[in-house]
Structure formats: structure tokens, C-alpha cells
Coordinates of C-alpha atoms in Angstrom, one line a residue:
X372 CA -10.2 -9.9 -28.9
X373 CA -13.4 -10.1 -30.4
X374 CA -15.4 -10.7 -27.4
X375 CA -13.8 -8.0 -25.7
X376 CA -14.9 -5.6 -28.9
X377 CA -18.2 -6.3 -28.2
X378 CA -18.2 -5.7 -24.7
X379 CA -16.2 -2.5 -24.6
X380 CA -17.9 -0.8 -27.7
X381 CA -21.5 -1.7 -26.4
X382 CA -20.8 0.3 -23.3
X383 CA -19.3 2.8 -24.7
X384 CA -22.5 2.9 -27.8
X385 CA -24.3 3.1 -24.8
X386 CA -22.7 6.1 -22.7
X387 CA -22.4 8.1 -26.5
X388 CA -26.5 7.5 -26.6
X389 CA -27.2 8.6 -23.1
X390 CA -25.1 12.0 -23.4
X391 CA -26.6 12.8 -27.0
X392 CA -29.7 12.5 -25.6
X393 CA -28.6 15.4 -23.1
X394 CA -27.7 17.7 -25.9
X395 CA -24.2 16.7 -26.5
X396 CA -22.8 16.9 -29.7
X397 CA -22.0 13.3 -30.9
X398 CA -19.4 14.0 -32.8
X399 CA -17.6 15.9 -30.7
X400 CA -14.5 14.9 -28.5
X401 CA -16.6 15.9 -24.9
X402 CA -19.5 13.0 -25.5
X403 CA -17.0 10.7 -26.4
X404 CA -14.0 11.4 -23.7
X405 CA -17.0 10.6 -21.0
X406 CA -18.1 8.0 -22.8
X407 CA -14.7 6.2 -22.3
X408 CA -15.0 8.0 -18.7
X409 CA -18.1 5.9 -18.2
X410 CA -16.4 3.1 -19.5
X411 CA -14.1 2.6 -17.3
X412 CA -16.4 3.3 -14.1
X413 CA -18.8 0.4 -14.9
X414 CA -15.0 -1.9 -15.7
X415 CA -13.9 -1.0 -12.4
X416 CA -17.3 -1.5 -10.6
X417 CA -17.8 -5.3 -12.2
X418 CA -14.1 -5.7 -11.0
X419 CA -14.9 -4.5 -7.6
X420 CA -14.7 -8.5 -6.2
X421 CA -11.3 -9.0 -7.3
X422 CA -10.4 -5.8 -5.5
X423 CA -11.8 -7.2 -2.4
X424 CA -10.0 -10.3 -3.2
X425 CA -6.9 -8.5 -3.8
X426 CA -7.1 -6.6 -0.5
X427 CA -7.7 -10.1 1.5
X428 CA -4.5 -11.2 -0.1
X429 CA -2.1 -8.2 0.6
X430 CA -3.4 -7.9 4.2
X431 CA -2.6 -11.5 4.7
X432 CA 0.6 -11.7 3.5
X433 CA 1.6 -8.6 5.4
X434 CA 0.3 -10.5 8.6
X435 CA 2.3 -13.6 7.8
X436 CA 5.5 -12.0 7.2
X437 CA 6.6 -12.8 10.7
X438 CA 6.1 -16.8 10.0
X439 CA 8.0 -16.3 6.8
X440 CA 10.7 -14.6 8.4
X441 CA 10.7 -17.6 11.2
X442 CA 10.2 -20.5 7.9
X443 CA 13.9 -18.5 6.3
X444 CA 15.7 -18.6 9.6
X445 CA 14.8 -22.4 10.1
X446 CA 15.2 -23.4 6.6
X447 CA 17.3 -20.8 4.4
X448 CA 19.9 -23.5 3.7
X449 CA 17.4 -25.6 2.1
X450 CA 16.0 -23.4 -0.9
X451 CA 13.8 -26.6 -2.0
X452 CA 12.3 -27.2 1.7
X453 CA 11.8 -23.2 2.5
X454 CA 9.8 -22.9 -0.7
X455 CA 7.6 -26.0 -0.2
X456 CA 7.7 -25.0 3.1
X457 CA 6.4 -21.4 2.4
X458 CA 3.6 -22.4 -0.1
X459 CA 2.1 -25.0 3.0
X460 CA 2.1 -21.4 5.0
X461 CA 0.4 -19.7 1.6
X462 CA -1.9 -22.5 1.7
X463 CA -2.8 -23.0 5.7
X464 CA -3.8 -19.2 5.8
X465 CA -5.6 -18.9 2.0
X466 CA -3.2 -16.5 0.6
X467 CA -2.6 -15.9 -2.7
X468 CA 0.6 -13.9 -3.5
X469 CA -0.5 -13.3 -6.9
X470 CA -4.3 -12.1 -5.9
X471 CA -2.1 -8.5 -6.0
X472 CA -1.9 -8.7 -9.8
X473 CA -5.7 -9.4 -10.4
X474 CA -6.9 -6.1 -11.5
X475 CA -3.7 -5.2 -13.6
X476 CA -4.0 -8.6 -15.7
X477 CA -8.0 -8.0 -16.2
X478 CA -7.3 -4.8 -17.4
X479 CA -4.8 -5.1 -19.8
X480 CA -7.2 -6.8 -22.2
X481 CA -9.3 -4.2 -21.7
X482 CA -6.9 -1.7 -22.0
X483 CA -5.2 -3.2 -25.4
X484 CA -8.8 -3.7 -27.2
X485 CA -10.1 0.3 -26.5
X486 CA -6.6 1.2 -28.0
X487 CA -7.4 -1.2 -30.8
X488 CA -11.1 0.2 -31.3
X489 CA -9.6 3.6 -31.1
X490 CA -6.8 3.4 -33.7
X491 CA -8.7 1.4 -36.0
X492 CA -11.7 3.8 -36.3
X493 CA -9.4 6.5 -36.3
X494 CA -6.5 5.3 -39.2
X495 CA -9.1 2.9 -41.3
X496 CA -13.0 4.0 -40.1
X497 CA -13.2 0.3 -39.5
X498 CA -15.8 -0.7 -37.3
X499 CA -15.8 -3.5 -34.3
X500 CA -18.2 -4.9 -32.5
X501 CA -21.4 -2.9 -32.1
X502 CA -19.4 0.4 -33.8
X503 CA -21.1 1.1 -37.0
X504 CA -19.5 2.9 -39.8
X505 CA -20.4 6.0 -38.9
X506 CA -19.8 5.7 -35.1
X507 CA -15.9 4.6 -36.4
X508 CA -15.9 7.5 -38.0
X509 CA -17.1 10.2 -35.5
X510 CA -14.9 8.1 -32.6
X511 CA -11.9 7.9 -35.0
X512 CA -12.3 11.6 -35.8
X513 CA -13.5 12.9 -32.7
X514 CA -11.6 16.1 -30.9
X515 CA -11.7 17.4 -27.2
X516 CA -10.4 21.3 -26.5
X517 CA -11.4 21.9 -30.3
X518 CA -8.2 20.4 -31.5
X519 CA -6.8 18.0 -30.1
X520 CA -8.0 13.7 -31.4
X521 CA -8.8 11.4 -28.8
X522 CA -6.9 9.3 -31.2
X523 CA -3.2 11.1 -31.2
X524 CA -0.5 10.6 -29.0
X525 CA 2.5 12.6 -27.7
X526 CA 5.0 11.1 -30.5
X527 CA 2.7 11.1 -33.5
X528 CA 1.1 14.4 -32.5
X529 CA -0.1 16.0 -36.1
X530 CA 2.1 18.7 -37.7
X531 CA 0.6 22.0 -38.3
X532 CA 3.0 24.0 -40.2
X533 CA 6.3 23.0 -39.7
X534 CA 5.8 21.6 -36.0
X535 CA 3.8 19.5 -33.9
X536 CA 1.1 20.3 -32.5
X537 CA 1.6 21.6 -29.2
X538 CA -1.5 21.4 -27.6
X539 CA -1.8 17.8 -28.5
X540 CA 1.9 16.8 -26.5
X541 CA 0.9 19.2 -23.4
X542 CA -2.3 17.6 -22.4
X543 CA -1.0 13.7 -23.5
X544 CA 1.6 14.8 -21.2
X545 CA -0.5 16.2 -18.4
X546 CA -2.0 12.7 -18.9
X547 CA 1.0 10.6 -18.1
X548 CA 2.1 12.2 -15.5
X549 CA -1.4 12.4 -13.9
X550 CA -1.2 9.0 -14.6
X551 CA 2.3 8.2 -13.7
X552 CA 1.4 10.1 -10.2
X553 CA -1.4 8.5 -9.4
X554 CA 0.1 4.6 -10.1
X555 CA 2.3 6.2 -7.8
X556 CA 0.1 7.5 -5.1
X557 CA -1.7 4.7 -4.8
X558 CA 1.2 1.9 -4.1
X559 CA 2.5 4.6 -2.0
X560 CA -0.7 5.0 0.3
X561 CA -0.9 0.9 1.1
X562 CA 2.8 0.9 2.0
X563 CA 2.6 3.6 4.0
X564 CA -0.5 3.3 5.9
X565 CA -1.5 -0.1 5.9
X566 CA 0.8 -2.5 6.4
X567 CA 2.7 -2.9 9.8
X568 CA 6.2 -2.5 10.8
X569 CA 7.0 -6.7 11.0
X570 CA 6.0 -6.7 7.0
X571 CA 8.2 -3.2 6.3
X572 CA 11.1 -5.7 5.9
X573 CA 11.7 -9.1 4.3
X574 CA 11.3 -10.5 0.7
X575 CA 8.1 -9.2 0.1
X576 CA 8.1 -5.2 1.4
X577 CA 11.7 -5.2 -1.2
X578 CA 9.3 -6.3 -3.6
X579 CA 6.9 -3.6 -3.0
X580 CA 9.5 -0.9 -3.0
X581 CA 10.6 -2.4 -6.2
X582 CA 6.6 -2.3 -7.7
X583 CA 6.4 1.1 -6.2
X584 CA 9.1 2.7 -8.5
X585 CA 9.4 0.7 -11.3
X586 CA 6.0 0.7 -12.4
X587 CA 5.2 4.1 -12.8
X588 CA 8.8 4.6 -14.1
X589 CA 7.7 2.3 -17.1
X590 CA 3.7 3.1 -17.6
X591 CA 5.8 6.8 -17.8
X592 CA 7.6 6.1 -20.5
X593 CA 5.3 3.7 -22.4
X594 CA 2.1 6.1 -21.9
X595 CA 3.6 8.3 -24.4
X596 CA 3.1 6.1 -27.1
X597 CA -1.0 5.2 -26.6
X598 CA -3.5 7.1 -27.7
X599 CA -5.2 10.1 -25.5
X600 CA -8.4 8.6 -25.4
X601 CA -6.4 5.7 -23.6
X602 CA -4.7 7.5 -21.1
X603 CA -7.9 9.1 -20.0
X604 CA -8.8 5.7 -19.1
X605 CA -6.0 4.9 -17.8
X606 CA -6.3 8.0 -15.5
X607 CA -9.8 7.4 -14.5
X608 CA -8.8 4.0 -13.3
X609 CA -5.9 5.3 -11.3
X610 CA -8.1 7.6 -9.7
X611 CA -11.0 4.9 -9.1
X612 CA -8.3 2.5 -7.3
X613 CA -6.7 5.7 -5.6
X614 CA -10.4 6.8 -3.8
X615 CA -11.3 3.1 -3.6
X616 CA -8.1 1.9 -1.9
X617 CA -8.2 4.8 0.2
X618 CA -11.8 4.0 1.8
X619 CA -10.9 0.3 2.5
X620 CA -7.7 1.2 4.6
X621 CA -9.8 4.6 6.5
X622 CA -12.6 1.9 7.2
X623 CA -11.1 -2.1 7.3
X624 CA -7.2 -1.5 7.8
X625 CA -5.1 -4.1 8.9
X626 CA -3.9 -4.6 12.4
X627 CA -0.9 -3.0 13.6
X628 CA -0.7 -0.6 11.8
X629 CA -1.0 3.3 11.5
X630 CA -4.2 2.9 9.4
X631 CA -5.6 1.1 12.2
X632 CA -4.3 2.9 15.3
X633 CA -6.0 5.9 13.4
X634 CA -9.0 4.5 12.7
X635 CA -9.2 3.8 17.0
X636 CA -8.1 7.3 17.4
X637 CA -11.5 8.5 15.6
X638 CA -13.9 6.1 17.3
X639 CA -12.4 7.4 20.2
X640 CA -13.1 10.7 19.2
X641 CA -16.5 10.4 18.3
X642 CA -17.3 8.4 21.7
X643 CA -16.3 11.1 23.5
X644 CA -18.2 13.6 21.3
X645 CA -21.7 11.8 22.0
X646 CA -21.4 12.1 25.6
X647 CA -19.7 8.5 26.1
X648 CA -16.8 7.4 28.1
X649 CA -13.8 6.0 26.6
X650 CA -11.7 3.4 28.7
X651 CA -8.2 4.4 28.8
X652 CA -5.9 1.3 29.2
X653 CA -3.1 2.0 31.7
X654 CA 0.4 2.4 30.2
X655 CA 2.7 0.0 31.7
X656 CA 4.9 1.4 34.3
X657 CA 8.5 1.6 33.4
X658 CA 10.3 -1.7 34.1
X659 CA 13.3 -0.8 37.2
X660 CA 16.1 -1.9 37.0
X661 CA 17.0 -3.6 40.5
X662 CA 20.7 -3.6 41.4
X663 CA 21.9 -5.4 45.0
X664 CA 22.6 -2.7 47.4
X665 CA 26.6 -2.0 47.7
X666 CA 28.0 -3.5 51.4
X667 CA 29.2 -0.8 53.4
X668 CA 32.6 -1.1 54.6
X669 CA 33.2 -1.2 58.7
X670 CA 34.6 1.8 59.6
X671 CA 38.2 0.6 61.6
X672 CA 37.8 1.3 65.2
X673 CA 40.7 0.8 67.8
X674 CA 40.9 -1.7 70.6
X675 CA 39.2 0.3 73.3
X676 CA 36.5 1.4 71.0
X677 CA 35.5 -2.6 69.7
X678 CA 35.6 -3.6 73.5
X679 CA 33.1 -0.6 74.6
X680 CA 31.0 -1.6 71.5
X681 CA 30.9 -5.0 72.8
X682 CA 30.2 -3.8 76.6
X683 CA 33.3 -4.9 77.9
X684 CA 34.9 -3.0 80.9
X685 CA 38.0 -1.4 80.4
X686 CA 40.8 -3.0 82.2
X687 CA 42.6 -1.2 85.7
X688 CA 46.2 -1.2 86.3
X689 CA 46.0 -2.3 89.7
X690 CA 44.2 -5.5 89.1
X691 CA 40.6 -6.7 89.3
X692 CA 39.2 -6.7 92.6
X693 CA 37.2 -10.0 92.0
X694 CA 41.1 -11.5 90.9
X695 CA 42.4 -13.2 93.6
X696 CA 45.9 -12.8 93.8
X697 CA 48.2 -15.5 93.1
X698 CA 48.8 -18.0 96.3
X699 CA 46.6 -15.9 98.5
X700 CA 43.9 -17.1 100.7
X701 CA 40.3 -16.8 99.8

């Protein structure tokens, strides 16, 4: 964790110096809440590549889905050949099903070493990294709202009087929810808008639903432990992958789906608002369904009435006159 120290506290040394220099107070809770607000914008810009990355991987394992679906049907009662089977796919198309978990992994180092930095200076004044004694000590000691430590959580909010402090539990609270909401929000948002109807279904969209519940169900109940300078950036970067997500599927969303059928939907829009002309493809007529016309039944008609319809005369009682009668002379 050491290398990590240095990194995070020299950023943050860095934001506490820029905002003292604008009159701050630097030992107040406001320079140092934006400093780890600062923090975590210049983390999530340097980790703006694996985004991109990540992105490129969850669109193209949406788009493969139907192949996968077509690799189970062929070879589901082979476990060993569907999965070698599926990683020649992951391979073919440079796909990377655990590109998704990029930014979460990088983080969490990040994450675990600010909580470190921050419970250390505040329980022992113990510096790390480029945090000198006295920076541990204002950081460590260091209140937002006028009472309430960057460095307490919900359960160890400190007693005044015989109870808690209540101010301290309402706004870690406010914290994990925001946070809980936004991890929420954001998983929500990709399934919703930018992944089409063939990748709604399968092995990997139940795998989604499952990340889509679960983990703001257990960030919920283990946010109430860390610190409140933690959650806040934890919130931060919520927000950052919330707004940043957001202008990827508006401006680059996959094909087939609603992102993308929006996204024509305002080009249209704005064509037609410069003066343009927007070529409307013809909706295919309705396919007809073409039955063999029913045989009509001949109506029955009477002997006199088939001999008239095939011009035959009717015969006369006294005889044809073209007859000649029997052993007469011609």
C-alpha cells in the first residue's frame, strides 16, 4: 500500500494547497471534503482508458450474444467443447468478459488506502506518504457542517450525552443511499438503453440482473461501516461513471438498440431543423396471406335446361322431319 500512500496523499496535499490559497480554512472539514472531491476526479480521469475499454467489451459481448446462444444450442451437451468453444468466439471478436470489472478492481486499492490514510490520521495522527504530522492531524480531525468528522461512520458515530450523534448517522446515511442509488442508476441506465433485445436474455443479461441488484444491496450494507470522507468518494465516483456512461450511450450507442434508434431520431430532428431533407425508408407493405379461391358448385339444372345450354333442339313428338321413316323410300 505504500505506493498507493504516496499517490493518493500527494494529490490530495495538492487540492488542500490550492483551496487554502483561496481562503479556505485548512483545517476545516470543507477544504478537505473537496480535496478528496478532487481526488477522485483526477482517479477517474487517468482511468478514463479502461472505461473506454470497458465500454468496447460490454458492447461486444451484447452483440455476440446471438452466436453464443447458436454455440449452446450446437454444443450444450458438451460443457468442455461449449466453453472452449465460447472463449475461440471471445477470442475471434477481441472480447474480454472481464474488461466490465476494470474500474471496480482499480478502485478498490484506491478506495482501501484513502480509508487507511483517513483512520490512521484520525485514531493515531500518524502520517503516510507526503502527509506530515500536522496535515494527519488537521485531516484526522477535520469536520464538515461544524460537527460532523470526515473520519466517523454511521456505527461508530461519537456519543454526545447519552446518544449518538445524530447528525453524524443522517448524512453517512444520505451517503449510502446516494451512493447505493447511484451504483444503481448506473447498471440500470446500460441495461436499459444500451443493449439490444437478442442480449436481454441468455447467460450473460441473468448475470447483469444479478450485478444490478446485488451490488448496491451489499455496497448498502457495507457503506455503513467506512468512514464519511470515504463515502464521499465513493459518491463522487458514482456520479462521474453515472454522467460519463450516460454521454457514451447518448453519443456512441450500440446498434439495435433504443439508445441508438434515439440517437437517429435526433439527427433526424436536427436535419430537418437546418432546412435539410430526411429520406424516409418505406415501411414494408403487410405480407397477404393468399388462399386458393373456393370452387363454386354447379348449380343442378334439369334435362331440358343442360340440352338448351348446349344448343341442342328440343325434341317433337311427331318425329324429325329430316328422320326418314323406317322402310320408306327416300
Amino acid at each position: 500500500m505504500t505506493p498507493l500512500y504516496y499517490i493518493i496523499s500527494a494529490v490530495l496535499v495538492g487540492w488542500h494547497w490550492v483551496f487554502e490559497k483561496i481562503g479556505l480554512d485548512p483545517d476545516g472539514g470543507t477544504s478537505w471534503a473537496l480535496s478528496i472531491v478532487g481526488l477522485t476526479l483526477i482517479i477517474r480521469a487517468a482511468l478514463i482508458p479502461l472505461f473506454v475499454k470497458q465500454i468496447k467489451s460490454s458492447r461486444n459481448m451484447q452483440l455476440i450474444q446471438p452466436k453464443v446462444k447458436e454455440l449452446q444450442k450446437k454444443y450444450g451437451h458438451d460443457r468442455e467443447r461449449l466453453a472452449q468453444e465460447t472463449m475461440k468466439l471471445y477470442k475471434d471478436t477481441g472480447t474480454n468478459p472481464f474488461a466490465s470489472c476494470l474500474p471496480i478492481l482499480v478502485q478498490m486499492p484506491i478506495f482501501f488506502a484513502l480509508f487507511r490514510l483517513l483512520d490512521q490520521a484520525a485514531k493515531k495522527n500518524t502520517p503516510h506518504g507526503f502527509l506530515t504530522d500536522d496535515l494527519a492531524k488537521s485531516f484526522g480531525q477535520s469536520e464538515i457542517l461544524g460537527r460532523v468528522p470526515l473520519s466517523e461512520s454511521f456505527w461508530q458515530a461519537r456519543v454526545w450525552g447519552d446518544s449518538p450523534d445524530l447528525t453524524v448517522m443522517v448524512l453517512a446515511l444520505v451517503l449510502v443511499l446516494a451512493m447505493t442509488a447511484t451504483t444503481f442508476t448506473t447498471q440500470r441506465q446500460l441495461m436499459a438503453k444500451n443493449m439490444p433485445a437478442d442480449a436481454l436474455s441468455g447467460p450473460y443479461a441473468q448475470q447483469q440482473k444479478l450485478l444490478l441488484y446485488v451490488l448496491p444491496v451489499a455496497f448498502g450494507l457495507g457503506g455503513v461501516a467506512f468512514p464519511i470522507g470515504v463515502l464521499l468518494y465513493w459518491t463522487t465516483s458514482n456520479l462521474w461513471t453515472m454522467g460519463q456512461q450516460f454521454y457514451v450511450i447518448r453519443n456512441n450507442p450500440a446498434p439495435g438498440t433504443p439508445a441508438f434508434a434515439a440517437k437517429e431520431e435526433r439527427e433526424k430532428a436536427k436535419t430537418l431543423r437546418k432546412g435539410g431533407s430526411v429520406q424516409v425508408t418505406p415501411e414494408p407493405e403487410p405480407e397477404v396471406e393468399h388462399r386458393p379461391a373456393k370452387r363454386q358448385q354447379p348449380q343442378r339444372q334439369t334435362r331440358e335446361q343442360r340440352r338448351k345450354a348446349a344448343g341442342a333442339k328440343p325434341e317433337v313428338s311427331g318425329g324429325s322431319p329430316n328422320k326418314r321413316p323406317k322402310g320408306g323410300k327416300k
